[in-house]
């Protein structure tokens, strides 16, 4: 009963209890966190006493990339910083480091209250990093210590499957989806060499001219066993496992080939592609671009790189020079999912980019949502003042289109005009068909 008693005590008393286990074999050499073997003992004791508690499983998003690109010194500092922040957030809990960047927390605090305020972004020596967390509760979710650890890992994978920097409860996890995630993790390294990764093109519509002005190129994974695997499953895994730049290179080779084969068509159209911030952090990305397009540099002016707002602004200090180099090459920069990252106006007015893409979440409930209309109006005013082009994503019907007329945006994209499709079909979307959508 001693462990249970200590878990209920104040932060200072809990720290005293942690100190009881300060022997070398029960402390982590780098962070001074409790060790994995100590964690197993605490789990077993709590379960033997049938004491309700929660287990948090936490790790750093794309930690391998930090070590590989920034060096092990920063990697170590990130681990120490994360441990310090976890202890601040859970002052009465037990914090353990299992291995690598894997941390666990055992706490008897109300999980629902802690999750609402749980931080997922941190700053270590001006390097911003994010974490993902899975939570499992005893006895509601599991009955043994083995299940507690296993289920917390499953919940953490669920937190990563979108874009990381999030938290997931095991009770909310889609188990079938996690089977799919496990499969992707095991096969992603070989899939890039197979024909499973393909590309589709979604037309982008000029509002002024009422015709197709470009195409967003999107990756698709058609797996022989699981069929279509969504991008929001395999892209985060590719980023985490250091595979994203390999996929991005594949995407850019596809763009180059497309523009060369249909050279005349792309004298008046452009291609928009999603680029990961991890690509921009890679030292090999700019040289790859230059080498790929060295025989046809003019094609670079027909490219637009879309970077997700949150990742763009949270890592801007590290990628600012890369952005400038890319723009000097003639490539346009677009901020994707704009409005979802809560970027400050100070940052916005001091940065150089070419286009904003308004996230489809603000379009979905038009024309009925006054809140979304207010947000869209604010973005429209900001874009006009900064002389930025604006593309609106997710336009799915005529009513949304008519509502958006109020704001004089530059381009629309969505199922109302055309869904993502293979290249030949996308190029077969005729301007006359688009014009009829506006009547």
CSV table of C-alpha atoms in Angstrom, one decimal:
chain,number,residue,atom,x,y,z
A,1,UNK,CA,0.0,0.0,0.0
A,2,UNK,CA,3.0,2.3,0.4
A,3,UNK,CA,3.2,3.1,-3.4
A,4,UNK,CA,-0.5,3.9,-3.6
A,5,UNK,CA,-0.2,6.2,-0.6
A,6,UNK,CA,2.7,8.1,-2.1
A,7,UNK,CA,0.9,8.5,-5.4
A,8,UNK,CA,-1.8,10.4,-3.6
A,9,UNK,CA,0.6,12.8,-1.8
A,10,UNK,CA,1.7,16.3,-2.8
A,11,UNK,CA,4.4,17.0,-5.3
A,12,UNK,CA,7.1,17.5,-2.7
A,13,UNK,CA,6.3,14.2,-1.0
A,14,UNK,CA,6.1,12.4,-4.3
A,15,UNK,CA,9.6,13.7,-5.1
A,16,UNK,CA,10.8,12.4,-1.8
A,17,UNK,CA,9.3,9.0,-2.8
A,18,UNK,CA,11.1,9.2,-6.1
A,19,UNK,CA,14.3,9.8,-4.2
A,20,UNK,CA,13.9,6.5,-2.4
A,21,UNK,CA,14.7,4.8,-5.7
A,22,UNK,CA,17.7,6.9,-6.6
A,23,UNK,CA,20.1,4.0,-6.8
A,24,UNK,CA,22.1,3.7,-10.1
A,25,UNK,CA,20.1,0.7,-11.4
A,26,UNK,CA,16.8,2.5,-10.9
A,27,UNK,CA,17.7,5.9,-12.5
A,28,UNK,CA,18.3,6.8,-16.1
A,29,UNK,CA,21.9,7.9,-16.6
A,30,UNK,CA,21.0,10.9,-18.9
A,31,UNK,CA,17.8,12.4,-17.7
A,32,UNK,CA,17.8,11.0,-14.1
A,33,UNK,CA,14.3,9.6,-14.7
A,34,UNK,CA,13.2,6.4,-13.1
A,35,UNK,CA,14.2,3.3,-15.1
A,36,UNK,CA,12.0,0.8,-17.0
A,37,UNK,CA,12.6,-1.9,-14.4
A,38,UNK,CA,11.4,0.4,-11.7
A,39,UNK,CA,8.3,1.1,-13.7
A,40,UNK,CA,7.4,-2.5,-14.0
A,41,UNK,CA,7.6,-2.9,-10.3
A,42,UNK,CA,5.3,0.0,-9.7
A,43,UNK,CA,2.8,-1.2,-12.2
A,44,UNK,CA,2.7,-4.7,-10.7
A,45,UNK,CA,2.2,-3.3,-7.2
A,46,UNK,CA,-0.6,-1.0,-8.2
A,47,UNK,CA,-2.4,-3.7,-10.1
A,48,UNK,CA,-2.0,-6.2,-7.2
A,49,UNK,CA,-3.7,-3.6,-5.0
A,50,UNK,CA,-6.4,-2.9,-7.6
A,51,UNK,CA,-5.7,0.8,-7.4
A,52,UNK,CA,-7.1,2.9,-10.3
A,53,UNK,CA,-4.4,4.8,-12.2
A,54,UNK,CA,-3.4,6.0,-15.7
A,55,UNK,CA,-0.3,5.2,-17.7
A,56,UNK,CA,1.0,7.8,-20.2
A,57,UNK,CA,3.3,6.8,-23.0
A,58,UNK,CA,5.2,9.7,-24.5
A,59,UNK,CA,7.8,10.2,-27.2
A,60,UNK,CA,9.3,12.9,-29.4
A,61,UNK,CA,8.0,13.3,-33.0
A,62,UNK,CA,10.7,12.5,-35.6
A,63,UNK,CA,13.4,12.1,-32.9
A,64,UNK,CA,15.6,10.1,-35.3
A,65,UNK,CA,15.7,13.1,-37.6
A,66,UNK,CA,16.9,15.3,-34.7
A,67,UNK,CA,19.8,13.0,-34.0
A,68,UNK,CA,20.6,12.5,-37.7
A,69,UNK,CA,20.3,16.1,-38.9
A,70,UNK,CA,21.1,18.1,-35.7
A,71,UNK,CA,23.4,15.8,-33.9
A,72,UNK,CA,23.2,13.7,-30.7
A,73,UNK,CA,24.1,16.6,-28.5
A,74,UNK,CA,20.8,18.3,-29.3
A,75,UNK,CA,19.0,15.0,-29.1
A,76,UNK,CA,20.3,14.5,-25.6
A,77,UNK,CA,19.3,18.0,-24.6
A,78,UNK,CA,15.8,17.5,-26.0
A,79,UNK,CA,15.4,14.3,-23.9
A,80,UNK,CA,16.5,16.2,-20.7
A,81,UNK,CA,14.2,19.1,-21.6
A,82,UNK,CA,11.2,16.8,-22.2
A,83,UNK,CA,11.8,15.0,-18.9
A,84,UNK,CA,12.0,18.4,-17.1
A,85,UNK,CA,8.7,19.5,-18.6
A,86,UNK,CA,6.9,16.2,-17.9
A,87,UNK,CA,7.9,16.5,-14.2
A,88,UNK,CA,6.6,20.1,-14.1
A,89,UNK,CA,3.3,19.0,-15.6
A,90,UNK,CA,3.0,15.8,-13.4
A,91,UNK,CA,4.5,17.0,-10.1
A,92,UNK,CA,2.9,14.1,-8.1
A,93,UNK,CA,3.5,11.3,-10.6
A,94,UNK,CA,6.2,8.8,-11.4
A,95,UNK,CA,8.2,9.6,-14.6
A,96,UNK,CA,10.2,6.8,-16.3
A,97,UNK,CA,12.5,6.7,-19.3
A,98,UNK,CA,12.2,3.3,-21.0
A,99,UNK,CA,14.6,3.6,-23.9
A,100,UNK,CA,15.5,6.2,-26.6
A,101,UNK,CA,12.9,8.9,-26.5
A,102,UNK,CA,10.3,6.8,-24.8
A,103,UNK,CA,8.9,8.1,-21.5
A,104,UNK,CA,6.1,6.7,-19.3
A,105,UNK,CA,4.1,8.5,-16.6
A,106,UNK,CA,2.1,6.7,-13.9
A,107,UNK,CA,-0.4,9.0,-12.2
A,108,UNK,CA,-3.6,8.8,-10.2
A,109,UNK,CA,-4.7,12.3,-11.2
A,110,UNK,CA,-8.0,12.8,-13.2
A,111,UNK,CA,-6.9,12.0,-16.8
A,112,UNK,CA,-9.7,13.9,-18.4
A,113,UNK,CA,-8.6,17.2,-16.7
A,114,UNK,CA,-4.9,16.6,-17.4
A,115,UNK,CA,-5.5,15.9,-21.1
A,116,UNK,CA,-7.3,19.2,-21.8
A,117,UNK,CA,-4.2,21.2,-20.9
A,118,UNK,CA,-1.5,18.7,-22.0
A,119,UNK,CA,1.3,20.6,-23.9
A,120,UNK,CA,2.6,19.0,-27.1
A,121,UNK,CA,5.1,21.6,-28.3
A,122,UNK,CA,8.3,22.5,-26.5
A,123,UNK,CA,11.4,24.7,-27.2
A,124,UNK,CA,14.9,23.5,-26.4
A,125,UNK,CA,17.8,25.8,-27.3
A,126,UNK,CA,15.6,27.6,-29.9
A,127,UNK,CA,14.8,24.2,-31.4
A,128,UNK,CA,11.1,23.5,-31.4
A,129,UNK,CA,10.0,19.9,-31.1
A,130,UNK,CA,6.7,18.2,-30.6
A,131,UNK,CA,5.6,15.0,-28.8
A,132,UNK,CA,2.9,12.4,-29.1
A,133,UNK,CA,1.2,10.7,-26.2
A,134,UNK,CA,-1.0,7.7,-25.6
A,135,UNK,CA,-3.0,7.2,-22.4
A,136,UNK,CA,-4.4,3.9,-21.0
A,137,UNK,CA,-6.4,3.6,-17.7
A,138,UNK,CA,-6.6,0.8,-15.2
A,139,UNK,CA,-8.9,-1.0,-14.7
A,140,UNK,CA,-11.2,0.5,-17.4
A,141,UNK,CA,-8.9,-0.3,-20.4
A,142,UNK,CA,-6.6,-3.1,-19.2
A,143,UNK,CA,-6.3,-5.7,-16.5
A,144,UNK,CA,-2.5,-6.6,-16.5
A,145,UNK,CA,0.7,-4.6,-16.6
A,146,UNK,CA,1.6,-6.1,-19.9
A,147,UNK,CA,-1.7,-4.8,-21.4
A,148,UNK,CA,-1.2,-1.4,-19.9
A,149,UNK,CA,2.2,-1.0,-21.6
A,150,UNK,CA,1.0,-2.5,-24.9
A,151,UNK,CA,-2.2,-0.5,-25.1
A,152,UNK,CA,-0.4,2.8,-24.2
A,153,UNK,CA,1.9,2.2,-27.2
A,154,UNK,CA,-1.2,1.6,-29.4
A,155,UNK,CA,-2.8,4.9,-28.2
A,156,UNK,CA,0.5,6.7,-28.8
A,157,UNK,CA,0.6,5.4,-32.4
A,158,UNK,CA,-2.9,6.6,-32.8
A,159,UNK,CA,-1.8,10.1,-31.7
A,160,UNK,CA,0.9,10.1,-34.4
A,161,UNK,CA,-1.2,8.9,-37.2
A,162,UNK,CA,-2.5,12.4,-38.1
A,163,UNK,CA,0.5,14.7,-37.7
A,164,UNK,CA,1.9,13.9,-34.3
A,165,UNK,CA,1.9,16.6,-31.6
A,166,UNK,CA,-1.3,15.2,-30.1
A,167,UNK,CA,-2.6,13.0,-27.4
A,168,UNK,CA,-4.9,9.9,-27.7
A,169,UNK,CA,-6.9,7.9,-25.2
A,170,UNK,CA,-6.8,4.1,-25.8
A,171,UNK,CA,-10.6,3.9,-25.2
A,172,UNK,CA,-11.0,6.1,-28.3
A,173,UNK,CA,-8.6,4.2,-30.5
A,174,UNK,CA,-9.7,2.6,-33.8
A,175,UNK,CA,-8.1,-0.8,-33.4
A,176,UNK,CA,-8.5,-1.8,-37.0
A,177,UNK,CA,-6.8,1.5,-38.0
A,178,UNK,CA,-3.9,0.7,-35.8
A,179,UNK,CA,-3.5,-2.7,-37.5
A,180,UNK,CA,-3.2,-0.7,-40.7
A,181,UNK,CA,-0.6,1.6,-39.1
A,182,UNK,CA,1.5,-1.3,-38.0
A,183,UNK,CA,1.4,-2.7,-41.5
A,184,UNK,CA,2.5,0.6,-43.0
A,185,UNK,CA,5.3,0.9,-40.5
A,186,UNK,CA,6.6,-2.5,-41.5
A,187,UNK,CA,6.3,-2.0,-45.3
A,188,UNK,CA,6.9,1.7,-46.0
A,189,UNK,CA,10.6,1.2,-46.6
A,190,UNK,CA,9.9,-1.2,-49.4
A,191,UNK,CA,6.7,0.4,-50.8
A,192,UNK,CA,8.5,3.4,-52.2
A,193,UNK,CA,10.4,1.1,-54.6
A,194,UNK,CA,7.2,-0.7,-55.7
A,195,UNK,CA,4.4,0.6,-57.9
A,196,UNK,CA,2.1,1.1,-54.9
A,197,UNK,CA,2.7,4.9,-54.6
A,198,UNK,CA,0.9,6.7,-57.3
A,199,UNK,CA,-0.2,10.3,-58.0
A,200,UNK,CA,-3.5,12.0,-58.6
A,201,UNK,CA,-4.2,15.6,-59.7
A,202,UNK,CA,-7.0,17.9,-58.5
A,203,UNK,CA,-7.7,20.9,-60.6
A,204,UNK,CA,-7.4,24.4,-59.1
A,205,UNK,CA,-9.9,26.9,-60.5
A,206,UNK,CA,-9.3,30.5,-61.3
A,207,UNK,CA,-12.2,32.5,-60.0
A,208,UNK,CA,-11.6,35.5,-62.3
A,209,UNK,CA,-11.2,33.4,-65.5
A,210,UNK,CA,-13.5,30.5,-64.4
A,211,UNK,CA,-11.1,27.9,-65.8
A,212,UNK,CA,-8.4,25.5,-64.6
A,213,UNK,CA,-5.2,27.3,-63.7
A,214,UNK,CA,-3.3,24.5,-62.1
A,215,UNK,CA,-3.4,21.2,-60.3
A,216,UNK,CA,-2.5,19.9,-56.8
A,217,UNK,CA,-0.5,16.7,-57.1
A,218,UNK,CA,-1.4,14.2,-54.3
A,219,UNK,CA,0.2,11.0,-53.3
A,220,UNK,CA,-1.8,7.8,-53.1
A,221,UNK,CA,-0.9,4.3,-51.8
A,222,UNK,CA,-2.7,1.5,-53.4
A,223,UNK,CA,-1.7,-1.6,-51.5
A,224,UNK,CA,-2.1,-5.1,-52.8
A,225,UNK,CA,-3.3,-6.3,-49.3
A,226,UNK,CA,-5.1,-3.4,-47.8
A,227,UNK,CA,-6.3,-1.5,-50.8
A,228,UNK,CA,-6.2,2.3,-50.6
A,229,UNK,CA,-4.2,3.6,-47.6
A,230,UNK,CA,-5.0,7.2,-46.7
A,231,UNK,CA,-2.2,9.8,-46.8
A,232,UNK,CA,-3.0,10.9,-43.3
A,233,UNK,CA,-1.8,7.4,-42.3
A,234,UNK,CA,1.3,6.9,-44.3
A,235,UNK,CA,2.6,10.5,-44.5
A,236,UNK,CA,3.1,11.0,-40.7
A,237,UNK,CA,4.9,7.6,-40.5
A,238,UNK,CA,7.1,8.6,-43.4
A,239,UNK,CA,8.0,11.8,-41.6
A,240,UNK,CA,8.7,10.0,-38.3
A,241,UNK,CA,10.8,7.3,-39.9
A,242,UNK,CA,12.9,9.6,-42.1
A,243,UNK,CA,11.2,8.4,-45.4
A,244,UNK,CA,9.4,11.6,-46.3
A,245,UNK,CA,12.2,13.1,-48.3
A,246,UNK,CA,12.4,10.0,-50.4
A,247,UNK,CA,8.7,10.2,-51.1
A,248,UNK,CA,9.0,14.0,-51.9
A,249,UNK,CA,11.8,13.2,-54.4
A,250,UNK,CA,9.5,10.7,-56.1
A,251,UNK,CA,6.7,13.3,-56.2
A,252,UNK,CA,9.0,16.0,-57.7
A,253,UNK,CA,10.3,13.5,-60.4
A,254,UNK,CA,6.6,12.9,-61.3
A,255,UNK,CA,6.1,16.7,-61.6
A,256,UNK,CA,9.1,17.1,-63.8
A,257,UNK,CA,8.1,14.3,-66.1
A,258,UNK,CA,4.5,15.6,-66.3
A,259,UNK,CA,5.6,19.1,-67.2
A,260,UNK,CA,8.1,17.8,-69.8
A,261,UNK,CA,5.6,15.4,-71.5
A,262,UNK,CA,2.9,18.0,-71.6
A,263,UNK,CA,5.2,21.0,-72.0
A,264,UNK,CA,2.7,23.1,-74.0
A,265,UNK,CA,-0.1,22.6,-71.5
A,266,UNK,CA,2.2,23.7,-68.6
A,267,UNK,CA,3.2,26.9,-70.2
A,268,UNK,CA,-0.1,28.2,-68.8
A,269,UNK,CA,-0.7,25.9,-65.9
A,270,UNK,CA,1.2,25.1,-62.7
A,271,UNK,CA,1.6,22.2,-60.2
A,272,UNK,CA,1.1,22.6,-56.5
A,273,UNK,CA,2.8,20.0,-54.2
A,274,UNK,CA,2.9,19.4,-50.5
A,275,UNK,CA,6.4,19.6,-49.1
A,276,UNK,CA,7.3,18.6,-45.6
A,277,UNK,CA,9.3,20.9,-43.3
A,278,UNK,CA,11.6,17.9,-42.8
A,279,UNK,CA,12.4,18.2,-46.5
A,280,UNK,CA,13.4,21.8,-46.1
A,281,UNK,CA,15.6,20.9,-43.1
A,282,UNK,CA,17.4,18.3,-45.1
A,283,UNK,CA,20.8,19.4,-46.5
A,284,UNK,CA,20.3,17.3,-49.6
A,285,UNK,CA,16.9,18.8,-50.7
A,286,UNK,CA,18.1,22.0,-52.4
A,287,UNK,CA,20.9,20.3,-54.3
A,288,UNK,CA,18.4,17.6,-55.4
A,289,UNK,CA,16.1,20.3,-56.8
A,290,UNK,CA,18.9,22.0,-58.7
A,291,UNK,CA,20.2,18.7,-60.1
A,292,UNK,CA,16.7,17.5,-61.1
A,293,UNK,CA,15.8,20.7,-63.0
A,294,UNK,CA,19.3,21.7,-64.3
A,295,UNK,CA,18.3,21.0,-67.9
A,296,UNK,CA,14.9,22.7,-67.7
A,297,UNK,CA,15.1,25.4,-65.0
A,298,UNK,CA,12.2,27.3,-66.5
A,299,UNK,CA,9.9,24.5,-65.2
A,300,UNK,CA,10.6,25.7,-61.6
A,301,UNK,CA,8.4,28.7,-62.3
A,302,UNK,CA,5.5,26.4,-62.8
A,303,UNK,CA,5.8,24.8,-59.3
A,304,UNK,CA,4.2,25.8,-56.0
A,305,UNK,CA,5.3,24.3,-52.7
A,306,UNK,CA,2.6,24.0,-50.1
A,307,UNK,CA,3.7,23.9,-46.5
A,308,UNK,CA,1.4,23.3,-43.6
A,309,UNK,CA,0.9,26.5,-41.5
A,310,UNK,CA,1.7,25.0,-38.1
A,311,UNK,CA,5.0,23.3,-39.2
A,312,UNK,CA,6.0,26.4,-41.3
A,313,UNK,CA,5.8,28.9,-38.4
A,314,UNK,CA,7.0,26.7,-35.6
A,315,UNK,CA,10.2,25.9,-37.6
A,316,UNK,CA,10.6,29.1,-39.5
A,317,UNK,CA,14.0,30.1,-38.0
A,318,UNK,CA,15.4,26.9,-39.2
A,319,UNK,CA,14.1,27.0,-42.8
A,320,UNK,CA,14.0,30.7,-43.5
A,321,UNK,CA,17.1,30.6,-45.7
A,322,UNK,CA,15.9,27.5,-47.5
A,323,UNK,CA,12.6,29.3,-48.3
A,324,UNK,CA,14.5,32.2,-49.8
A,325,UNK,CA,16.6,30.0,-51.9
A,326,UNK,CA,13.6,28.1,-53.2
A,327,UNK,CA,11.8,31.4,-54.1
A,328,UNK,CA,15.0,32.6,-55.8
A,329,UNK,CA,14.8,29.5,-58.0
A,330,UNK,CA,11.3,30.7,-59.1
A,331,UNK,CA,9.2,28.3,-57.0
A,332,UNK,CA,6.2,29.8,-55.3
A,333,UNK,CA,5.5,29.2,-51.6
A,334,UNK,CA,2.0,28.6,-50.3
A,335,UNK,CA,0.8,28.3,-46.7
A,336,UNK,CA,-1.5,25.3,-46.5
A,337,UNK,CA,-4.3,24.7,-44.0
A,338,UNK,CA,-4.2,28.5,-43.2
A,339,UNK,CA,-6.2,29.5,-40.2
A,340,UNK,CA,-5.7,26.3,-38.2
A,341,UNK,CA,-2.3,27.1,-36.7
A,342,UNK,CA,-3.1,30.3,-34.8
A,343,UNK,CA,-0.1,32.1,-36.2
A,344,UNK,CA,0.6,35.6,-34.9
A,345,UNK,CA,0.0,38.6,-37.1
A,346,UNK,CA,3.5,39.8,-36.3
A,347,UNK,CA,5.0,36.6,-37.9
A,348,UNK,CA,2.7,36.9,-40.9
A,349,UNK,CA,3.6,40.4,-41.8
A,350,UNK,CA,7.3,39.7,-41.6
A,351,UNK,CA,7.4,36.6,-43.7
A,352,UNK,CA,7.6,36.3,-47.5
A,353,UNK,CA,5.3,33.8,-49.1
A,354,UNK,CA,3.1,33.9,-52.2
A,355,UNK,CA,-0.2,32.4,-51.4
A,356,UNK,CA,-2.6,31.4,-48.6
A,357,UNK,CA,-4.7,28.2,-48.8
A,358,UNK,CA,-7.8,28.5,-46.5
A,359,UNK,CA,-8.4,25.3,-44.8
A,360,UNK,CA,-11.6,23.4,-45.8
A,361,UNK,CA,-12.7,23.2,-42.2
A,362,UNK,CA,-13.8,26.8,-42.5
A,363,UNK,CA,-15.8,26.1,-45.7
A,364,UNK,CA,-17.6,23.0,-44.6
A,365,UNK,CA,-20.5,24.7,-42.7
A,366,UNK,CA,-21.0,27.6,-45.1
A,367,UNK,CA,-23.2,29.5,-45.5
A,368,UNK,CA,-24.7,28.8,-42.1
A,369,UNK,CA,-21.8,29.3,-39.8
A,370,UNK,CA,-21.4,33.0,-38.7
A,371,UNK,CA,-18.1,32.1,-36.9
A,372,UNK,CA,-16.5,30.7,-40.0
A,373,UNK,CA,-17.7,33.7,-42.1
A,374,UNK,CA,-16.0,36.0,-39.6
A,375,UNK,CA,-12.7,34.0,-39.8
A,376,UNK,CA,-12.8,34.0,-43.6
A,377,UNK,CA,-13.5,37.7,-43.7
A,378,UNK,CA,-10.5,38.3,-41.4
A,379,UNK,CA,-8.2,36.2,-43.6
A,380,UNK,CA,-9.5,38.0,-46.7
A,381,UNK,CA,-8.7,41.4,-45.2
A,382,UNK,CA,-5.2,40.2,-44.2
A,383,UNK,CA,-4.4,38.7,-47.6
A,384,UNK,CA,-5.6,41.9,-49.4
A,385,UNK,CA,-3.4,44.0,-47.1
A,386,UNK,CA,-0.4,41.8,-47.7
A,387,UNK,CA,-1.1,41.4,-51.5
A,388,UNK,CA,-1.3,37.7,-51.3
A,389,UNK,CA,-3.2,35.3,-53.5
A,390,UNK,CA,-5.8,33.1,-51.8
A,391,UNK,CA,-7.0,29.6,-52.7
A,392,UNK,CA,-10.0,28.2,-50.9
A,393,UNK,CA,-10.0,24.4,-50.4
A,394,UNK,CA,-13.0,22.1,-49.9
A,395,UNK,CA,-15.6,23.9,-52.0
A,396,UNK,CA,-18.2,21.2,-52.4
A,397,UNK,CA,-21.4,22.8,-53.6
A,398,UNK,CA,-22.9,25.8,-55.3
A,399,UNK,CA,-24.1,27.4,-52.1
A,400,UNK,CA,-20.6,27.5,-50.7
A,401,UNK,CA,-19.3,29.0,-54.0
A,402,UNK,CA,-22.0,31.7,-53.9
A,403,UNK,CA,-21.2,32.6,-50.3
A,404,UNK,CA,-17.5,32.9,-51.1
A,405,UNK,CA,-18.2,35.5,-53.8
A,406,UNK,CA,-18.4,38.1,-51.0
A,407,UNK,CA,-14.6,37.9,-50.6
A,408,UNK,CA,-13.1,38.1,-54.1
A,409,UNK,CA,-10.7,35.2,-53.7
A,410,UNK,CA,-8.3,34.1,-56.4
A,411,UNK,CA,-8.9,30.4,-56.7
A,412,UNK,CA,-11.2,27.5,-55.6
A,413,UNK,CA,-10.5,23.8,-55.2
A,414,UNK,CA,-12.9,21.1,-54.3
A,415,UNK,CA,-15.4,18.4,-55.4
A,416,UNK,CA,-17.8,21.0,-56.8
A,417,UNK,CA,-15.4,21.4,-59.7
A,418,UNK,CA,-13.4,18.1,-59.8
A,419,UNK,CA,-12.1,15.4,-57.5
A,420,UNK,CA,-8.5,14.2,-57.5
A,421,UNK,CA,-8.0,12.0,-60.5
A,422,UNK,CA,-5.3,10.6,-62.7
A,423,UNK,CA,-3.4,13.1,-64.9
A,424,UNK,CA,-5.2,12.4,-68.3
A,425,UNK,CA,-8.6,12.7,-66.7
A,426,UNK,CA,-7.6,15.9,-64.8
A,427,UNK,CA,-6.4,17.5,-68.0
A,428,UNK,CA,-9.7,16.5,-69.6
A,429,UNK,CA,-11.6,18.8,-67.3
A,430,UNK,CA,-12.7,21.4,-69.8
A,431,UNK,CA,-13.0,25.1,-69.1
A,432,UNK,CA,-16.5,25.2,-70.5
A,433,UNK,CA,-17.5,22.6,-67.8
A,434,UNK,CA,-16.0,24.8,-65.1
A,435,UNK,CA,-17.8,27.9,-66.4
A,436,UNK,CA,-21.1,26.1,-66.1
A,437,UNK,CA,-20.4,25.6,-62.4
A,438,UNK,CA,-20.5,29.4,-61.9
A,439,UNK,CA,-23.8,30.0,-63.6
